[in-house]
Amino acid sequence: SHPFADKQTGAAHACGHNSQISGIIGAAIALSESGVLPYLGGKIAFMAVPAEEFNDMNYRLSLRKQGKISFLSGKQEFIKIGCFDDINISMMIHASSTTGIAESYNGFVFKVSRFEGRASHAAASPHIGINALQSAHIALAALNAQNETYLDEEHARVHSIFEISSPAVNVIASEVLMETQIRASTVNSILEAAKKADRAIMAGALALGAKVSIETIPGYMPMVQNKVLVDIYKNNLTSFIKSEDFHYIPYQASSTDMGDVSQIMPSIHPYLAGWQGVSHGNDFKVVDKYMAYVLPAKVLAMCLVDLLWDNASSAKKIIRETQVPLTKEKYLKIQEKNFNTVVYDYSQ
């Protein structure tokens, strides 16, 4: 429904990733053509990373089953295949209707639950059917009932969608696919919320005597914003905008795969305006082309100069003084462990 959506596919840039690409290309041009590179210590990699939005699950899972990918998002896969092995610091600028930086973002795990029942005529012989849709409905009600059990500081969000295989309204649904995203603020709180979700999903199958398989998929890690990088970003940005127009944004319950990168190296994920409307909404659009496309390039380039000037003394100090939560090896071990499938069969 976005006014600029592609007429064939319906796709639209309702999160601003197109302007983020212009920002890194612009920064690369600025550093290349300004003559500053010989005075900088270190190397700069500009990465255009695909597949940040965690959707098209059947397609992504099919790629994993074919052995073409290991993880389902761009930065996760980049970490796995070694794209970040020679990188020490990462930064990006995200499109937004607000300028500033959020305290942090949730991580999550993803679950695909397949409820299997028994088809039957919904009016003539409902007693011999097993209603997979009712099983999923009970599971969803149980998930919703758990919402009051989360602590405020966990910032938990649990949301689901259904896909129903029943061919007609008078046929009891024999199979329902439920996708569930379970978000929270720490790795432990995510795992605890995931256990609760499993109980709720099992309860739906148990109540109707159905079978359910629960496939758990590792999502994103919580974001760790590096405070020194935040200051460098703010100092450069406020040479173009008023200081009062820079906002420290409260905790965001949404998620980003930049969180995964921030677990293994100093990183930031700030916002720069130039857009209006709600991100992922059909009213999200560019209203200030300079702020959306040009200013991110300037600020990124200036931050890179600050980090790498004087034989990269600032960057080296950040690397030396930052205690990152995980090594690459520990990160991969945690994420790979989160791939698992369990089956509960109450139909016997």
Coordinates of C-alpha atoms in Angstrom, one line a residue:
S1 CA 0.0 0.0 0.0
H2 CA 3.0 2.3 -0.1
P3 CA 2.6 5.0 -2.8
F4 CA 6.1 4.2 -4.1
A5 CA 5.7 0.4 -4.0
D6 CA 6.8 -1.5 -7.0
K7 CA 3.8 -2.2 -9.2
Q8 CA 4.9 -5.8 -9.9
T9 CA 6.1 -7.1 -6.6
G10 CA 4.6 -4.6 -4.0
A11 CA 8.1 -4.0 -2.6
A12 CA 8.9 -0.6 -1.1
H13 CA 11.8 1.0 0.8
A14 CA 9.8 1.5 3.9
C15 CA 12.8 1.4 6.2
G16 CA 15.2 3.6 4.3
H17 CA 17.9 1.1 3.5
N18 CA 18.2 2.7 0.0
S19 CA 19.4 6.0 1.6
Q20 CA 21.8 4.1 3.8
I21 CA 23.5 2.7 0.7
S22 CA 23.8 6.2 -0.7
G23 CA 25.5 7.2 2.6
I24 CA 28.3 4.6 2.4
I25 CA 28.8 5.2 -1.3
G26 CA 29.0 9.0 -0.6
A27 CA 31.5 8.5 2.2
A28 CA 33.7 6.3 0.0
I29 CA 33.7 9.0 -2.7
A30 CA 34.5 11.7 -0.2
L31 CA 37.5 9.8 1.3
S32 CA 38.7 8.8 -2.2
E33 CA 38.5 12.2 -3.8
S34 CA 39.5 14.5 -0.9
G35 CA 43.1 13.3 -0.8
V36 CA 42.9 12.5 2.9
L37 CA 43.6 8.7 2.7
P38 CA 47.4 8.9 2.8
Y39 CA 47.1 10.7 6.2
L40 CA 45.0 8.0 7.8
G41 CA 46.2 4.9 9.6
G42 CA 44.3 1.7 8.9
K43 CA 41.9 0.4 6.3
I44 CA 38.2 1.1 5.6
A45 CA 35.7 -1.4 4.3
F46 CA 32.4 -0.3 2.9
M47 CA 29.9 -3.2 3.2
A48 CA 26.5 -3.4 1.6
V49 CA 24.8 -6.2 3.5
P50 CA 21.7 -8.0 2.2
A51 CA 18.8 -9.6 4.1
E52 CA 18.6 -7.6 7.3
E53 CA 14.8 -7.8 7.6
F54 CA 14.0 -11.2 9.0
N55 CA 11.3 -12.4 6.6
D56 CA 10.8 -14.7 3.6
M57 CA 11.4 -17.5 6.1
N58 CA 10.5 -20.5 3.8
Y59 CA 12.9 -19.2 1.2
R60 CA 15.7 -18.6 3.7
L61 CA 15.3 -21.9 5.4
S62 CA 15.4 -23.6 2.0
L63 CA 18.7 -22.0 1.3
R64 CA 20.0 -23.3 4.7
K65 CA 18.7 -26.8 4.0
Q66 CA 20.5 -26.7 0.6
G67 CA 23.8 -25.8 2.4
K68 CA 24.0 -22.4 0.7
I69 CA 23.8 -20.4 3.9
S70 CA 24.3 -21.1 7.6
F71 CA 22.3 -18.2 9.1
L72 CA 19.2 -16.3 7.9
S73 CA 20.4 -12.7 7.9
G74 CA 23.1 -10.8 6.2
K75 CA 25.4 -9.7 9.0
Q76 CA 25.1 -13.1 10.8
E77 CA 26.2 -14.8 7.6
F78 CA 29.0 -12.3 7.1
I79 CA 30.3 -13.0 10.6
K80 CA 30.2 -16.8 9.9
I81 CA 32.0 -16.6 6.5
G82 CA 34.7 -14.3 7.8
C83 CA 33.8 -10.9 6.3
F84 CA 34.4 -9.2 9.7
D85 CA 37.6 -11.2 10.6
D86 CA 39.8 -8.2 9.6
I87 CA 37.5 -5.6 11.0
N88 CA 37.9 -4.0 14.5
I89 CA 35.2 -1.3 14.6
S90 CA 31.9 -1.0 12.8
M91 CA 29.5 1.8 12.3
M92 CA 26.4 2.7 10.2
I93 CA 23.8 5.4 10.0
H94 CA 20.1 4.3 9.8
A95 CA 17.4 6.3 8.1
S96 CA 14.7 7.7 10.4
S97 CA 12.3 10.5 11.0
T98 CA 14.4 11.3 14.2
T99 CA 18.0 12.2 14.6
G100 CA 19.9 10.7 17.5
I101 CA 20.8 7.3 19.0
A102 CA 18.8 4.7 20.9
E103 CA 20.0 3.3 24.2
S104 CA 19.9 -0.2 22.7
Y105 CA 17.7 -2.7 20.8
N106 CA 16.2 -6.1 21.6
G107 CA 17.6 -9.4 20.4
F108 CA 15.3 -12.3 19.5
V109 CA 14.8 -15.9 18.6
F110 CA 12.3 -17.1 15.9
K111 CA 10.1 -20.1 16.1
V112 CA 8.2 -21.9 13.3
S113 CA 5.6 -24.2 14.8
R114 CA 3.7 -26.7 12.6
F115 CA 0.5 -27.9 14.1
E116 CA -0.8 -31.2 12.5
G117 CA -4.3 -32.4 13.1
R118 CA -6.8 -34.5 11.1
A119 CA -9.1 -33.1 8.4
S120 CA -12.8 -33.8 8.6
H121 CA -16.1 -32.3 7.6
A122 CA -16.7 -29.4 10.0
A123 CA -20.5 -30.0 10.2
A124 CA -21.1 -33.7 9.4
S125 CA -18.2 -35.3 11.3
P126 CA -16.3 -32.8 13.4
H127 CA -15.9 -35.4 16.2
I128 CA -13.3 -37.4 14.1
G129 CA -11.3 -34.4 13.2
I130 CA -8.4 -32.8 15.1
N131 CA -8.5 -29.0 14.6
A132 CA -5.0 -27.7 14.0
L133 CA -6.3 -24.1 13.9
Q134 CA -7.9 -24.4 17.3
S135 CA -4.6 -25.8 18.6
A136 CA -2.8 -22.8 17.2
H137 CA -5.5 -20.5 18.6
I138 CA -5.0 -21.9 22.1
A139 CA -1.2 -21.6 21.8
L140 CA -1.6 -17.9 20.8
A141 CA -3.9 -17.3 23.7
A142 CA -1.4 -18.9 26.1
L143 CA 1.4 -16.7 24.5
N144 CA -0.7 -13.6 25.2
A145 CA -1.4 -14.7 28.7
Q146 CA 2.3 -14.8 29.4
N147 CA 2.8 -11.2 28.5
E148 CA 2.1 -10.1 32.1
T149 CA 4.9 -12.4 33.4
Y150 CA 7.8 -10.4 31.9
L151 CA 9.8 -7.8 33.8
D152 CA 9.7 -4.3 32.4
E153 CA 13.4 -4.2 32.1
E154 CA 13.3 -7.3 29.8
H155 CA 11.5 -5.3 27.1
A156 CA 9.9 -8.5 26.0
R157 CA 7.8 -8.6 22.8
V158 CA 6.2 -11.8 21.5
H159 CA 4.2 -11.8 18.2
S160 CA 2.9 -14.4 15.8
I161 CA 1.2 -14.9 12.4
F162 CA -0.6 -18.0 11.1
E163 CA -0.7 -19.7 7.7
I164 CA -3.6 -22.1 7.4
S165 CA -3.8 -25.0 4.9
S166 CA -7.5 -25.8 5.1
P167 CA -9.0 -25.7 1.6
A168 CA -12.5 -24.5 2.7
V169 CA -14.4 -23.2 5.7
N170 CA -16.3 -26.5 6.1
V171 CA -13.1 -28.6 6.4
I172 CA -11.4 -28.8 9.8
A173 CA -7.9 -27.5 9.4
S174 CA -5.4 -30.3 9.4
E175 CA -2.3 -28.2 9.3
V176 CA -1.4 -24.7 10.6
L177 CA 2.0 -23.0 10.4
M178 CA 2.6 -20.4 13.2
E179 CA 5.6 -18.1 13.0
T180 CA 6.6 -16.4 16.3
Q181 CA 9.2 -13.8 17.1
I182 CA 10.4 -13.6 20.7
R183 CA 12.3 -10.5 21.6
A184 CA 14.0 -9.4 24.9
S185 CA 16.8 -7.3 26.1
T186 CA 19.4 -9.9 27.1
V187 CA 20.5 -13.3 25.8
N188 CA 19.3 -14.9 29.1
S189 CA 15.9 -13.2 29.0
I190 CA 15.4 -14.2 25.4
L191 CA 16.1 -17.9 26.2
E192 CA 13.8 -17.8 29.2
A193 CA 11.0 -16.2 27.1
A194 CA 11.6 -18.9 24.5
K195 CA 11.1 -21.6 27.1
K196 CA 7.7 -20.0 28.1
A197 CA 6.8 -19.8 24.4
D198 CA 7.5 -23.6 24.0
R199 CA 5.2 -24.3 26.9
A200 CA 2.4 -22.3 25.4
I201 CA 2.8 -23.9 22.0
M202 CA 2.8 -27.4 23.5
A203 CA -0.3 -26.6 25.4
G204 CA -2.2 -25.8 22.2
A205 CA -1.3 -29.2 20.8
L206 CA -2.1 -31.0 24.0
A207 CA -5.5 -29.4 24.4
L208 CA -6.7 -30.8 21.0
G209 CA -4.7 -33.9 20.8
A210 CA -2.7 -32.6 17.9
K211 CA 1.0 -32.9 16.9
V212 CA 3.3 -29.9 16.9
S213 CA 6.9 -29.5 15.7
I214 CA 8.7 -26.4 17.0
E215 CA 11.7 -25.3 15.0
T216 CA 13.8 -22.6 16.8
I217 CA 15.9 -20.3 14.7
P218 CA 18.5 -17.9 16.0
G219 CA 17.6 -14.3 15.5
Y220 CA 19.5 -11.2 16.3
M221 CA 21.6 -10.3 19.4
P222 CA 20.8 -7.3 21.6
M223 CA 22.6 -4.1 20.5
V224 CA 25.6 -2.7 22.5
Q225 CA 26.2 1.0 21.6
N226 CA 29.8 2.0 22.1
K227 CA 29.8 5.3 24.0
V228 CA 33.0 6.7 22.6
L229 CA 31.8 6.1 19.0
V230 CA 28.5 7.8 20.0
D231 CA 30.4 10.9 21.1
I232 CA 32.4 11.0 17.9
Y233 CA 29.2 10.6 15.8
K234 CA 27.4 13.3 17.8
N235 CA 30.3 15.8 17.6
N236 CA 30.5 15.5 13.9
L237 CA 26.8 15.6 13.3
T238 CA 26.3 18.7 15.5
S239 CA 28.6 20.6 13.3
F240 CA 25.8 20.5 10.8
I241 CA 22.7 20.5 13.0
K242 CA 21.8 22.1 16.4
S243 CA 22.8 20.2 19.4
E244 CA 19.2 20.2 20.7
D245 CA 18.1 18.4 17.5
F246 CA 20.2 15.4 18.6
H247 CA 18.1 13.0 20.7
Y248 CA 19.0 10.2 23.1
I249 CA 16.3 7.8 22.3
P250 CA 14.9 5.4 24.9
Y251 CA 15.3 1.7 24.6
Q252 CA 13.9 0.3 21.3
A253 CA 12.1 -3.0 21.5
S254 CA 12.7 -3.6 17.8
S255 CA 15.8 -5.6 16.6
T256 CA 18.7 -5.2 14.1
D257 CA 21.5 -7.6 13.0
M258 CA 23.9 -4.8 13.8
G259 CA 23.4 -6.1 17.4
D260 CA 25.2 -9.3 16.3
V261 CA 28.2 -7.2 15.1
S262 CA 28.2 -5.2 18.4
Q263 CA 28.6 -8.4 20.4
I264 CA 32.0 -9.0 18.8
M265 CA 33.5 -5.5 18.3
P266 CA 32.8 -1.8 19.2
S267 CA 29.9 -0.6 17.1
I268 CA 27.1 2.0 16.8
H269 CA 23.7 2.1 15.1
P270 CA 22.6 5.8 15.2
Y271 CA 19.7 7.5 13.3
L272 CA 19.7 10.5 11.0
A273 CA 16.4 12.2 9.9
G274 CA 15.4 13.3 6.4
W275 CA 12.4 11.0 6.4
Q276 CA 8.9 11.3 7.8
G277 CA 6.3 8.8 8.8
V278 CA 6.5 5.5 10.7
S279 CA 9.3 3.1 9.8
H280 CA 7.8 0.0 8.0
G281 CA 4.6 2.0 7.4
N282 CA 3.1 3.1 4.1
D283 CA 3.7 6.7 5.0
F284 CA 7.5 6.4 5.4
K285 CA 9.2 8.6 2.8
V286 CA 12.0 11.1 2.1
V287 CA 11.2 14.7 2.8
D288 CA 14.7 16.2 3.0
K289 CA 17.0 14.7 0.4
Y290 CA 20.1 16.5 1.7
M291 CA 19.6 14.9 5.2
A292 CA 18.6 11.6 3.8
Y293 CA 21.3 11.1 1.2
V294 CA 24.2 13.6 1.6
L295 CA 24.6 14.3 5.3
P296 CA 25.0 10.6 6.3
A297 CA 27.9 10.4 3.8
K298 CA 29.6 13.6 5.2
V299 CA 29.2 12.4 8.8
L300 CA 30.4 8.9 8.2
A301 CA 33.5 10.2 6.3
M302 CA 34.2 12.7 9.1
C303 CA 33.9 10.0 11.8
L304 CA 36.3 7.8 9.9
V305 CA 38.9 10.6 9.7
D306 CA 38.6 11.1 13.4
L307 CA 39.1 7.4 14.1
L308 CA 42.0 6.9 11.8
W309 CA 43.9 10.3 12.1
D310 CA 47.2 10.3 13.9
N311 CA 48.0 6.7 13.0
A312 CA 44.5 5.6 14.1
S313 CA 45.2 6.6 17.7
S314 CA 41.5 7.1 18.5
A315 CA 40.5 3.8 16.9
K316 CA 43.3 1.9 18.7
K317 CA 42.2 3.4 22.0
I318 CA 38.6 2.3 21.5
I319 CA 39.7 -1.2 20.6
R320 CA 42.1 -1.4 23.6
E321 CA 39.6 -0.1 26.1
T322 CA 36.4 -1.9 24.9
Q323 CA 35.5 -5.2 26.5
V324 CA 33.2 -6.8 23.9
P325 CA 30.7 -9.4 25.2
L326 CA 31.7 -12.3 22.9
T327 CA 34.4 -13.6 20.7
K328 CA 33.4 -14.7 17.2
E329 CA 33.8 -18.3 18.2
K330 CA 31.5 -18.0 21.3
Y331 CA 29.0 -16.0 19.2
L332 CA 28.8 -18.7 16.6
K333 CA 28.5 -21.4 19.2
I334 CA 25.6 -19.7 20.9
Q335 CA 23.8 -19.0 17.6
E336 CA 24.3 -22.4 16.2
K337 CA 23.0 -24.0 19.4
N338 CA 19.8 -22.0 18.9
F339 CA 19.0 -24.0 15.8
N340 CA 16.9 -26.9 17.0
T341 CA 13.6 -28.7 16.4
V342 CA 11.5 -30.6 18.9
V343 CA 8.3 -32.6 18.3
Y344 CA 5.4 -33.2 20.6
D345 CA 2.8 -35.7 19.4
Y346 CA -0.4 -35.8 21.5
S347 CA -2.5 -37.4 18.7
Q348 CA -1.7 -41.0 19.9

